[in-house]
Every structure is written in structure tokens, then in C-alpha cells.
């Protein structure tokens, strides 16, 4: 049966689901595929470059990323290697209107499964590395603000030269 993709509501930072560790996916079935399809549409609508399942109220280890027209679906992802450092502006679709400069690994390798349960590895640098770390943080109940020394480091989108773009690159 055909089913159109649907937008799901993105929860914001005060929702406790964002602070829970998500559960491993064991059924790579139609409901997982629907979730991934809906998450892609919801992320594009926001717009953002990444979205984790608990951001749409589903406590499963599932995330999507789309950067430079390349879609990556991550199921049960794990960072298996990280190196270097980068500091750049970062935003979150669950903390709308704000960005901050966040230190992250410059490069990460992630092991994950695709929607059919096949294992794959993806290596990211720059924005992709940042998005991978941001989304996997979400799946572990962490938010980017946890990496800041103080919430005073949050800047409203539009109040800094660099952050307009970072607001669009939220995950
Ligand atoms: Co986020």
C-alpha cells in the first residue's frame, strides 16, 4: 500500500525524551522505513541538515543527515574512530533560534546499519563530522549545549555574522 510521507512534530529541549538514551533497532521493517521517510521530510521542512528519532518523539537509535544532497540514514550508529578538532557554529532543531560555537572532532568514522539492516561505515569531516557527532549525541540523550561551559555562550540566530548559515545547518 502506498503511503505519502508525513511531517512529524519536532520536540524542543524541555521534552524529557531528548534526555533519554534511545533503544537499539532490531526490526528493520516497514515502520522503520516510514519513520526514516518521515524524518527526512521533517528535516527538509524545518529546514535542517540532520534529525534524530527522539527529536520526533521516537526513542530509537535512528538518525538522518542530508548534506550536499547526500542522504545518510543511520540505524544503531556508533562512532568507532575520531581525530582532530574543529570549532564552528552549531544549532539544533530542538533549540530553535539559537546557535553557539562548539568544539567537535574534526573527523569521525561511524559504523551503522542501513534501513535493511546491512552494516556500513561512513567517514565524515567538517560539517558531516559535526552532524554525525550531533545526531549520535542526541541518540545518547545529549544536546550540543552540554558541550558549552555556560548557556551564556548561546547566540540568537541573526546576531552574528556566521550564525545565519549555522541556523540553517541545525540538526
Ligand atoms: Co539537534
Short mmCIF file of N, CA and C and ligand atoms in Angstrom, two decimals:
data_model
loop_
_atom_site.label_atom_id
_atom_site.label_comp_id
_atom_site.label_asym_id
_atom_site.label_seq_id
_atom_site.Cartn_x
_atom_site.Cartn_y
_atom_site.Cartn_z
N UNK A 1 0.84 -1.19 0.00
CA UNK A 1 0.00 0.00 0.00
C UNK A 1 0.88 1.24 0.00
N UNK A 2 0.50 2.19 -0.82
CA UNK A 2 1.27 3.42 -0.88
C UNK A 2 0.89 4.33 0.28
N UNK A 3 1.86 5.03 0.77
CA UNK A 3 1.61 5.96 1.85
C UNK A 3 2.52 7.15 1.64
N UNK A 4 1.93 8.33 1.64
CA UNK A 4 2.73 9.54 1.48
C UNK A 4 3.54 9.78 2.75
N UNK A 5 4.70 10.43 2.57
CA UNK A 5 5.48 10.81 3.74
C UNK A 5 4.70 11.84 4.54
N UNK A 6 5.00 11.91 5.81
CA UNK A 6 4.27 12.84 6.68
C UNK A 6 5.25 13.60 7.56
N UNK A 7 4.91 14.84 7.80
CA UNK A 7 5.71 15.63 8.73
C UNK A 7 5.41 15.19 10.15
N UNK A 8 6.46 15.11 10.96
CA UNK A 8 6.26 14.82 12.38
C UNK A 8 6.68 16.06 13.17
N UNK A 9 6.12 16.19 14.35
CA UNK A 9 6.41 17.35 15.18
C UNK A 9 7.77 17.19 15.85
N UNK A 10 8.60 18.23 15.77
CA UNK A 10 9.92 18.20 16.42
C UNK A 10 9.76 18.72 17.84
N UNK A 11 10.19 17.90 18.80
CA UNK A 11 10.08 18.32 20.21
C UNK A 11 11.21 19.28 20.55
N UNK A 12 10.99 20.10 21.55
CA UNK A 12 12.01 21.07 21.95
C UNK A 12 12.66 20.65 23.27
N UNK A 13 13.72 21.40 23.61
CA UNK A 13 14.69 20.96 24.63
C UNK A 13 14.09 20.57 25.97
N UNK A 14 12.93 21.12 26.32
CA UNK A 14 12.37 20.80 27.64
C UNK A 14 11.71 19.41 27.66
N UNK A 15 11.56 18.78 26.50
CA UNK A 15 10.94 17.45 26.48
C UNK A 15 11.93 16.40 26.99
N UNK A 16 11.55 15.65 28.04
CA UNK A 16 12.48 14.69 28.64
C UNK A 16 12.95 13.58 27.70
N UNK A 17 12.22 13.35 26.60
CA UNK A 17 12.64 12.29 25.68
C UNK A 17 14.02 12.60 25.09
N UNK A 18 14.38 13.89 25.03
CA UNK A 18 15.69 14.25 24.48
C UNK A 18 16.82 13.91 25.44
N UNK A 19 16.49 13.59 26.69
CA UNK A 19 17.50 13.27 27.69
C UNK A 19 17.60 11.77 27.97
N UNK A 20 16.79 11.00 27.23
CA UNK A 20 16.85 9.54 27.43
C UNK A 20 17.73 8.91 26.37
N UNK A 21 18.42 7.84 26.76
CA UNK A 21 19.14 7.05 25.78
C UNK A 21 18.14 6.31 24.91
N UNK A 22 18.35 6.35 23.61
CA UNK A 22 17.41 5.66 22.72
C UNK A 22 17.76 4.17 22.65
N UNK A 23 16.78 3.39 22.18
CA UNK A 23 16.95 1.93 22.13
C UNK A 23 17.41 1.47 20.75
N UNK A 24 18.16 0.39 20.78
CA UNK A 24 18.65 -0.22 19.55
C UNK A 24 17.49 -0.74 18.71
N UNK A 25 17.59 -0.56 17.40
CA UNK A 25 16.59 -1.09 16.48
C UNK A 25 16.91 -2.55 16.19
N UNK A 26 15.90 -3.42 16.30
CA UNK A 26 16.13 -4.82 15.93
C UNK A 26 15.23 -5.27 14.79
N UNK A 27 14.17 -4.50 14.51
CA UNK A 27 13.28 -4.84 13.40
C UNK A 27 13.44 -3.82 12.27
N UNK A 28 13.97 -4.29 11.15
CA UNK A 28 14.18 -3.40 10.01
C UNK A 28 12.98 -3.52 9.07
N UNK A 29 11.84 -3.10 9.61
CA UNK A 29 10.56 -3.36 8.96
C UNK A 29 9.94 -2.08 8.40
N UNK A 30 8.69 -2.22 7.95
CA UNK A 30 8.02 -1.10 7.30
C UNK A 30 7.87 0.10 8.23
N UNK A 31 7.71 -0.14 9.51
CA UNK A 31 7.54 1.02 10.40
C UNK A 31 8.85 1.79 10.54
N UNK A 32 9.99 1.10 10.49
CA UNK A 32 11.29 1.79 10.46
C UNK A 32 11.42 2.62 9.18
N UNK A 33 11.01 2.03 8.06
CA UNK A 33 11.11 2.73 6.78
C UNK A 33 10.22 3.98 6.77
N UNK A 34 9.02 3.84 7.34
CA UNK A 34 8.11 5.00 7.45
C UNK A 34 8.74 6.08 8.31
N UNK A 35 9.33 5.66 9.43
CA UNK A 35 9.98 6.62 10.33
C UNK A 35 11.08 7.38 9.59
N UNK A 36 11.94 6.64 8.88
CA UNK A 36 13.04 7.28 8.15
C UNK A 36 12.52 8.23 7.07
N UNK A 37 11.49 7.81 6.34
CA UNK A 37 10.91 8.66 5.30
C UNK A 37 10.34 9.94 5.91
N UNK A 38 9.61 9.78 7.00
CA UNK A 38 9.01 10.95 7.66
C UNK A 38 10.08 11.86 8.23
N UNK A 39 11.15 11.27 8.78
CA UNK A 39 12.22 12.09 9.36
C UNK A 39 12.92 12.91 8.28
N UNK A 40 13.13 12.33 7.11
CA UNK A 40 13.76 13.07 6.02
C UNK A 40 12.90 14.26 5.63
N UNK A 41 11.59 14.02 5.48
CA UNK A 41 10.69 15.10 5.09
C UNK A 41 10.63 16.18 6.18
N UNK A 42 10.58 15.75 7.43
CA UNK A 42 10.51 16.68 8.55
C UNK A 42 11.78 17.54 8.64
N UNK A 43 12.93 16.88 8.43
CA UNK A 43 14.22 17.60 8.47
C UNK A 43 14.30 18.62 7.34
N UNK A 44 13.86 18.24 6.14
CA UNK A 44 13.91 19.16 5.00
C UNK A 44 12.97 20.34 5.20
N UNK A 45 11.82 20.06 5.82
CA UNK A 45 10.82 21.11 6.04
C UNK A 45 11.30 22.13 7.06
N UNK A 46 12.14 21.67 8.01
CA UNK A 46 12.49 22.52 9.18
C UNK A 46 13.10 23.89 8.81
N UNK A 47 14.15 24.06 7.98
CA UNK A 47 14.99 23.02 7.41
C UNK A 47 16.21 22.78 8.30
N UNK A 48 16.78 21.58 8.16
CA UNK A 48 18.00 21.27 8.89
C UNK A 48 18.84 20.29 8.10
N UNK A 49 20.00 19.95 8.63
CA UNK A 49 20.89 19.00 7.94
C UNK A 49 20.92 17.64 8.63
N UNK A 50 20.26 17.54 9.77
CA UNK A 50 20.22 16.26 10.47
C UNK A 50 19.04 16.21 11.41
N UNK A 51 18.61 14.99 11.74
CA UNK A 51 17.49 14.82 12.68
C UNK A 51 17.61 13.44 13.32
N UNK A 52 17.40 13.40 14.64
CA UNK A 52 17.44 12.14 15.37
C UNK A 52 16.01 11.74 15.74
N UNK A 53 15.76 10.44 15.84
CA UNK A 53 14.39 9.95 16.04
C UNK A 53 13.77 10.47 17.33
N UNK A 54 14.57 10.61 18.39
CA UNK A 54 13.95 11.12 19.63
C UNK A 54 13.51 12.57 19.49
N UNK A 55 14.03 13.28 18.49
CA UNK A 55 13.55 14.65 18.23
C UNK A 55 12.12 14.65 17.68
N UNK A 56 11.68 13.52 17.14
CA UNK A 56 10.27 13.42 16.72
C UNK A 56 9.52 12.46 17.65
N UNK A 57 10.04 12.27 18.85
CA UNK A 57 9.32 11.54 19.88
C UNK A 57 9.43 10.03 19.83
N UNK A 58 10.39 9.53 19.05
CA UNK A 58 10.56 8.07 18.91
C UNK A 58 11.92 7.69 19.51
N UNK A 59 11.93 6.96 20.64
CA UNK A 59 13.19 6.70 21.34
C UNK A 59 13.98 5.53 20.77
N UNK A 60 14.33 5.62 19.49
CA UNK A 60 15.09 4.57 18.81
C UNK A 60 16.38 5.15 18.25
N UNK A 61 17.39 4.27 18.07
CA UNK A 61 18.69 4.70 17.54
C UNK A 61 18.62 4.85 16.01
N UNK A 62 17.99 5.94 15.60
CA UNK A 62 17.77 6.23 14.19
C UNK A 62 18.03 7.71 13.95
N UNK A 63 18.78 8.03 12.89
CA UNK A 63 19.02 9.43 12.54
C UNK A 63 19.15 9.56 11.03
N UNK A 64 18.86 10.76 10.53
CA UNK A 64 19.08 11.06 9.12
C UNK A 64 19.92 12.33 9.02
N UNK A 65 20.74 12.37 7.98
CA UNK A 65 21.58 13.54 7.70
C UNK A 65 21.49 13.78 6.20
N UNK A 66 21.39 15.05 5.82
CA UNK A 66 21.48 15.37 4.38
C UNK A 66 22.37 16.59 4.21
N UNK A 67 23.51 16.36 3.58
CA UNK A 67 24.48 17.43 3.34
C UNK A 67 24.94 17.32 1.89
N UNK A 68 24.93 18.45 1.19
CA UNK A 68 25.31 18.47 -0.23
C UNK A 68 24.53 17.43 -1.04
N UNK A 69 23.23 17.35 -0.76
CA UNK A 69 22.31 16.46 -1.49
C UNK A 69 22.62 14.98 -1.29
N UNK A 70 23.45 14.68 -0.30
CA UNK A 70 23.71 13.28 0.01
C UNK A 70 22.97 12.90 1.30
N UNK A 71 22.07 11.94 1.17
CA UNK A 71 21.28 11.49 2.31
C UNK A 71 21.99 10.32 2.98
N UNK A 72 22.13 10.38 4.30
CA UNK A 72 22.67 9.26 5.07
C UNK A 72 21.65 8.85 6.11
N UNK A 73 21.20 7.61 6.05
CA UNK A 73 20.30 7.06 7.07
C UNK A 73 21.13 6.21 8.01
N UNK A 74 21.02 6.48 9.29
CA UNK A 74 21.83 5.80 10.29
C UNK A 74 20.93 5.04 11.26
N UNK A 75 21.14 3.75 11.37
CA UNK A 75 20.42 2.95 12.35
C UNK A 75 21.47 2.31 13.26
N UNK A 76 21.26 2.44 14.55
CA UNK A 76 22.21 1.93 15.56
C UNK A 76 23.64 2.43 15.32
N UNK A 77 23.83 3.73 15.07
CA UNK A 77 25.18 4.21 14.75
C UNK A 77 26.10 4.28 15.97
N UNK A 78 27.38 4.06 15.71
CA UNK A 78 28.43 4.17 16.74
C UNK A 78 29.63 4.88 16.12
N UNK A 79 30.22 5.80 16.86
CA UNK A 79 31.49 6.39 16.41
C UNK A 79 32.59 5.40 16.76
N UNK A 80 33.34 4.96 15.75
CA UNK A 80 34.40 3.98 16.00
C UNK A 80 35.79 4.61 15.92
N UNK A 81 35.87 5.82 15.40
CA UNK A 81 37.15 6.50 15.31
C UNK A 81 36.91 7.99 15.23
N UNK A 82 37.70 8.77 15.96
CA UNK A 82 37.59 10.22 15.80
C UNK A 82 38.97 10.82 15.96
N UNK A 83 39.19 11.94 15.27
CA UNK A 83 40.51 12.56 15.31
C UNK A 83 40.40 14.06 15.09
N UNK A 84 41.38 14.78 15.60
CA UNK A 84 41.48 16.21 15.35
C UNK A 84 40.43 17.01 16.10
N UNK A 85 40.43 18.29 15.86
CA UNK A 85 39.48 19.20 16.50
C UNK A 85 38.99 20.22 15.49
N UNK A 86 37.75 20.64 15.66
CA UNK A 86 37.22 21.77 14.90
C UNK A 86 36.30 22.55 15.83
N UNK A 87 36.24 23.85 15.63
CA UNK A 87 35.30 24.69 16.36
C UNK A 87 34.50 25.47 15.32
N UNK A 88 33.18 25.37 15.40
CA UNK A 88 32.34 26.11 14.45
C UNK A 88 30.96 26.32 15.06
N UNK A 89 30.15 27.13 14.37
CA UNK A 89 28.79 27.38 14.82
C UNK A 89 27.94 26.15 14.64
N UNK A 90 27.03 25.95 15.59
CA UNK A 90 26.18 24.76 15.56
C UNK A 90 24.80 25.13 16.12
N UNK A 91 23.78 24.56 15.52
CA UNK A 91 22.42 24.78 16.02
C UNK A 91 21.69 23.46 16.09
N UNK A 92 20.51 23.49 16.73
CA UNK A 92 19.73 22.27 16.91
C UNK A 92 18.26 22.58 16.64
N UNK A 93 17.60 21.74 15.88
CA UNK A 93 16.19 21.96 15.56
C UNK A 93 15.32 21.91 16.82
N UNK A 94 15.83 21.32 17.90
CA UNK A 94 15.09 21.26 19.16
C UNK A 94 15.40 22.45 20.07
N UNK A 95 16.32 23.32 19.63
CA UNK A 95 16.63 24.56 20.36
C UNK A 95 16.55 25.69 19.34
N UNK A 96 15.33 25.95 18.83
CA UNK A 96 15.20 26.88 17.70
C UNK A 96 15.61 28.30 18.07
N UNK A 97 16.24 28.96 17.08
CA UNK A 97 16.55 30.37 17.26
C UNK A 97 17.90 30.66 17.87
N UNK A 98 18.64 29.63 18.26
CA UNK A 98 19.94 29.84 18.90
C UNK A 98 21.04 29.04 18.21
N UNK A 99 22.25 29.53 18.31
CA UNK A 99 23.44 28.80 17.86
C UNK A 99 24.56 29.09 18.86
N UNK A 100 25.60 28.29 18.79
CA UNK A 100 26.79 28.54 19.62
C UNK A 100 27.99 27.93 18.91
N UNK A 101 29.17 28.40 19.28
CA UNK A 101 30.39 27.78 18.76
C UNK A 101 30.70 26.57 19.62
N UNK A 102 30.85 25.43 18.95
CA UNK A 102 31.02 24.15 19.66
C UNK A 102 32.26 23.45 19.13
N UNK A 103 33.08 22.95 20.05
CA UNK A 103 34.24 22.16 19.67
C UNK A 103 33.83 20.72 19.41
N UNK A 104 34.30 20.18 18.31
CA UNK A 104 33.99 18.79 17.92
C UNK A 104 35.24 18.15 17.35
N UNK A 105 35.23 16.83 17.22
CA UNK A 105 36.29 16.15 16.48
C UNK A 105 36.23 16.61 15.03
N UNK A 106 37.40 16.72 14.40
CA UNK A 106 37.46 17.18 13.00
C UNK A 106 37.01 16.10 12.03
N UNK A 107 37.27 14.84 12.40
CA UNK A 107 36.91 13.72 11.52
C UNK A 107 36.41 12.57 12.38
N UNK A 108 35.34 11.92 11.92
CA UNK A 108 34.86 10.73 12.63
C UNK A 108 34.53 9.63 11.62
N UNK A 109 34.71 8.41 12.08
CA UNK A 109 34.22 7.25 11.32
C UNK A 109 33.10 6.62 12.14
N UNK A 110 31.97 6.39 11.48
CA UNK A 110 30.79 5.85 12.14
C UNK A 110 30.44 4.51 11.51
N UNK A 111 30.15 3.56 12.37
CA UNK A 111 29.64 2.26 11.94
C UNK A 111 28.14 2.26 12.22
N UNK A 112 27.34 1.87 11.24
CA UNK A 112 25.88 1.90 11.42
C UNK A 112 25.25 0.84 10.54
N UNK A 113 23.94 0.69 10.66
CA UNK A 113 23.20 -0.16 9.74
C UNK A 113 22.29 0.71 8.88
N UNK A 114 22.00 0.23 7.68
CA UNK A 114 21.06 0.94 6.82
C UNK A 114 19.64 0.43 7.12
N UNK A 115 18.66 0.92 6.36
CA UNK A 115 17.27 0.58 6.66
C UNK A 115 16.94 -0.90 6.45
N UNK A 116 17.82 -1.60 5.74
CA UNK A 116 17.60 -3.04 5.54
C UNK A 116 18.39 -3.89 6.54
N UNK A 117 19.15 -3.21 7.40
CA UNK A 117 19.92 -3.95 8.39
C UNK A 117 21.33 -4.29 7.95
N UNK A 118 21.75 -3.75 6.82
CA UNK A 118 23.11 -4.00 6.34
C UNK A 118 24.08 -3.02 6.98
N UNK A 119 25.19 -3.55 7.48
CA UNK A 119 26.17 -2.70 8.15
C UNK A 119 27.00 -1.91 7.13
N UNK A 120 27.31 -0.65 7.46
CA UNK A 120 28.19 0.15 6.62
C UNK A 120 28.98 1.09 7.51
N UNK A 121 30.03 1.66 6.93
CA UNK A 121 30.82 2.67 7.62
C UNK A 121 30.78 3.95 6.82
N UNK A 122 30.79 5.07 7.52
CA UNK A 122 30.87 6.36 6.84
C UNK A 122 31.88 7.22 7.57
N UNK A 123 32.74 7.87 6.79
CA UNK A 123 33.71 8.78 7.38
C UNK A 123 33.32 10.20 7.02
N UNK A 124 33.32 11.09 8.00
CA UNK A 124 32.95 12.47 7.74
C UNK A 124 34.01 13.42 8.26
N UNK A 125 34.15 14.54 7.55
CA UNK A 125 34.97 15.65 8.04
C UNK A 125 34.10 16.90 7.99
N UNK A 126 34.60 17.99 8.56
CA UNK A 126 33.91 19.27 8.52
C UNK A 126 32.45 19.16 8.96
N UNK A 127 31.51 19.66 8.13
CA UNK A 127 30.10 19.68 8.55
C UNK A 127 29.54 18.27 8.75
N UNK A 128 29.91 17.34 7.89
CA UNK A 128 29.40 15.97 8.06
C UNK A 128 29.87 15.36 9.38
N UNK A 129 31.13 15.60 9.74
CA UNK A 129 31.64 15.11 11.02
C UNK A 129 30.85 15.73 12.18
N UNK A 130 30.58 17.03 12.05
CA UNK A 130 29.82 17.74 13.09
C UNK A 130 28.40 17.17 13.20
N UNK A 131 27.76 16.95 12.06
CA UNK A 131 26.38 16.43 12.07
C UNK A 131 26.34 15.01 12.65
N UNK A 132 27.30 14.17 12.28
CA UNK A 132 27.34 12.80 12.81
C UNK A 132 27.45 12.84 14.33
N UNK A 133 28.34 13.69 14.85
CA UNK A 133 28.52 13.77 16.30
C UNK A 133 27.27 14.34 16.97
N UNK A 134 26.66 15.34 16.35
CA UNK A 134 25.46 15.98 16.91
C UNK A 134 24.31 14.97 17.01
N UNK A 135 24.09 14.21 15.93
CA UNK A 135 22.96 13.27 15.92
C UNK A 135 23.21 12.09 16.85
N UNK A 136 24.43 11.60 16.90
CA UNK A 136 24.73 10.48 17.80
C UNK A 136 24.66 10.94 19.26
N UNK A 137 25.05 12.18 19.52
CA UNK A 137 24.80 12.76 20.85
C UNK A 137 23.32 12.66 21.20
N UNK A 138 22.45 13.10 20.28
CA UNK A 138 21.00 13.05 20.52
C UNK A 138 20.59 11.64 20.94
N UNK A 139 21.09 10.63 20.23
CA UNK A 139 20.66 9.26 20.49
C UNK A 139 21.14 8.78 21.86
N UNK A 140 22.15 9.47 22.40
CA UNK A 140 22.63 9.16 23.75
C UNK A 140 22.05 10.11 24.80
N UNK A 141 21.07 10.91 24.41
CA UNK A 141 20.43 11.82 25.36
C UNK A 141 21.18 13.10 25.61
N UNK A 142 22.11 13.44 24.71
CA UNK A 142 22.92 14.65 24.89
C UNK A 142 22.52 15.72 23.87
N UNK A 143 22.71 16.97 24.26
CA UNK A 143 22.45 18.12 23.39
C UNK A 143 23.73 18.92 23.23
N UNK A 144 23.83 19.70 22.15
CA UNK A 144 25.09 20.42 21.93
C UNK A 144 25.40 21.41 23.05
N UNK A 145 24.35 21.89 23.72
CA UNK A 145 24.60 22.84 24.81
C UNK A 145 25.38 22.19 25.95
N UNK A 146 25.36 20.86 26.03
CA UNK A 146 26.15 20.14 27.06
C UNK A 146 27.65 20.36 26.86
N UNK A 147 28.05 20.72 25.65
CA UNK A 147 29.47 20.93 25.36
C UNK A 147 29.93 22.36 25.69
N UNK A 148 28.98 23.21 26.08
CA UNK A 148 29.32 24.61 26.38
C UNK A 148 29.66 24.74 27.87
N UNK A 149 30.53 25.69 28.18
CA UNK A 149 30.84 25.97 29.58
C UNK A 149 29.66 26.67 30.25
N UNK A 150 28.93 27.47 29.45
CA UNK A 150 27.82 28.24 30.01
C UNK A 150 26.79 28.48 28.92
N UNK A 151 25.51 28.55 29.32
CA UNK A 151 24.44 28.85 28.36
C UNK A 151 24.55 30.29 27.85
N UNK A 152 25.38 31.11 28.53
CA UNK A 152 25.64 32.47 28.04
C UNK A 152 26.32 32.46 26.68
N UNK A 153 26.88 31.30 26.31
CA UNK A 153 27.55 31.20 25.01
C UNK A 153 26.55 31.06 23.85
N UNK A 154 25.28 30.84 24.18
CA UNK A 154 24.26 30.77 23.13
C UNK A 154 24.04 32.15 22.53
N UNK A 155 23.92 32.19 21.21
CA UNK A 155 23.71 33.45 20.49
C UNK A 155 22.42 33.31 19.70
N UNK A 156 21.61 34.35 19.69
CA UNK A 156 20.39 34.31 18.88
C UNK A 156 20.75 34.34 17.40
N UNK A 157 20.09 33.51 16.61
CA UNK A 157 20.34 33.49 15.16
C UNK A 157 20.10 34.89 14.61
N UNK A 158 21.07 35.37 13.83
CA UNK A 158 20.92 36.70 13.26
C UNK A 158 21.74 37.76 13.98
N UNK A 159 22.27 37.40 15.14
CA UNK A 159 23.06 38.39 15.90
C UNK A 159 24.56 38.21 15.71
N UNK A 160 24.94 37.38 14.77
CA UNK A 160 26.36 37.19 14.50
C UNK A 160 26.52 36.93 13.01
N UNK A 161 27.64 37.35 12.45
CA UNK A 161 27.88 37.23 11.01
C UNK A 161 27.73 35.78 10.54
N UNK A 162 28.26 34.85 11.33
CA UNK A 162 28.36 33.46 10.86
C UNK A 162 27.12 32.63 11.13
N UNK A 163 26.25 33.09 12.02
CA UNK A 163 25.28 32.15 12.56
C UNK A 163 24.01 32.00 11.73
N UNK A 164 23.77 32.88 10.76
CA UNK A 164 22.60 32.71 9.90
C UNK A 164 22.70 31.37 9.19
N UNK A 165 23.87 31.10 8.67
CA UNK A 165 24.12 29.83 7.99
C UNK A 165 24.05 28.66 8.96
N UNK A 166 24.58 28.87 10.17
CA UNK A 166 24.57 27.80 11.17
C UNK A 166 23.14 27.45 11.58
N UNK A 167 22.27 28.46 11.61
CA UNK A 167 20.85 28.20 11.92
C UNK A 167 20.23 27.28 10.90
N UNK A 168 20.63 27.44 9.65
CA UNK A 168 20.14 26.58 8.56
C UNK A 168 20.79 25.19 8.61
N UNK A 169 21.93 25.11 9.28
CA UNK A 169 22.67 23.84 9.34
C UNK A 169 22.40 23.11 10.65
N UNK A 170 21.25 23.40 11.26
CA UNK A 170 20.92 22.77 12.54
C UNK A 170 20.55 21.30 12.34
N UNK A 171 20.68 20.55 13.44
CA UNK A 171 20.39 19.12 13.34
C UNK A 171 19.58 18.60 14.49
CO1 LIG B 1 19.90 18.67 17.37
#
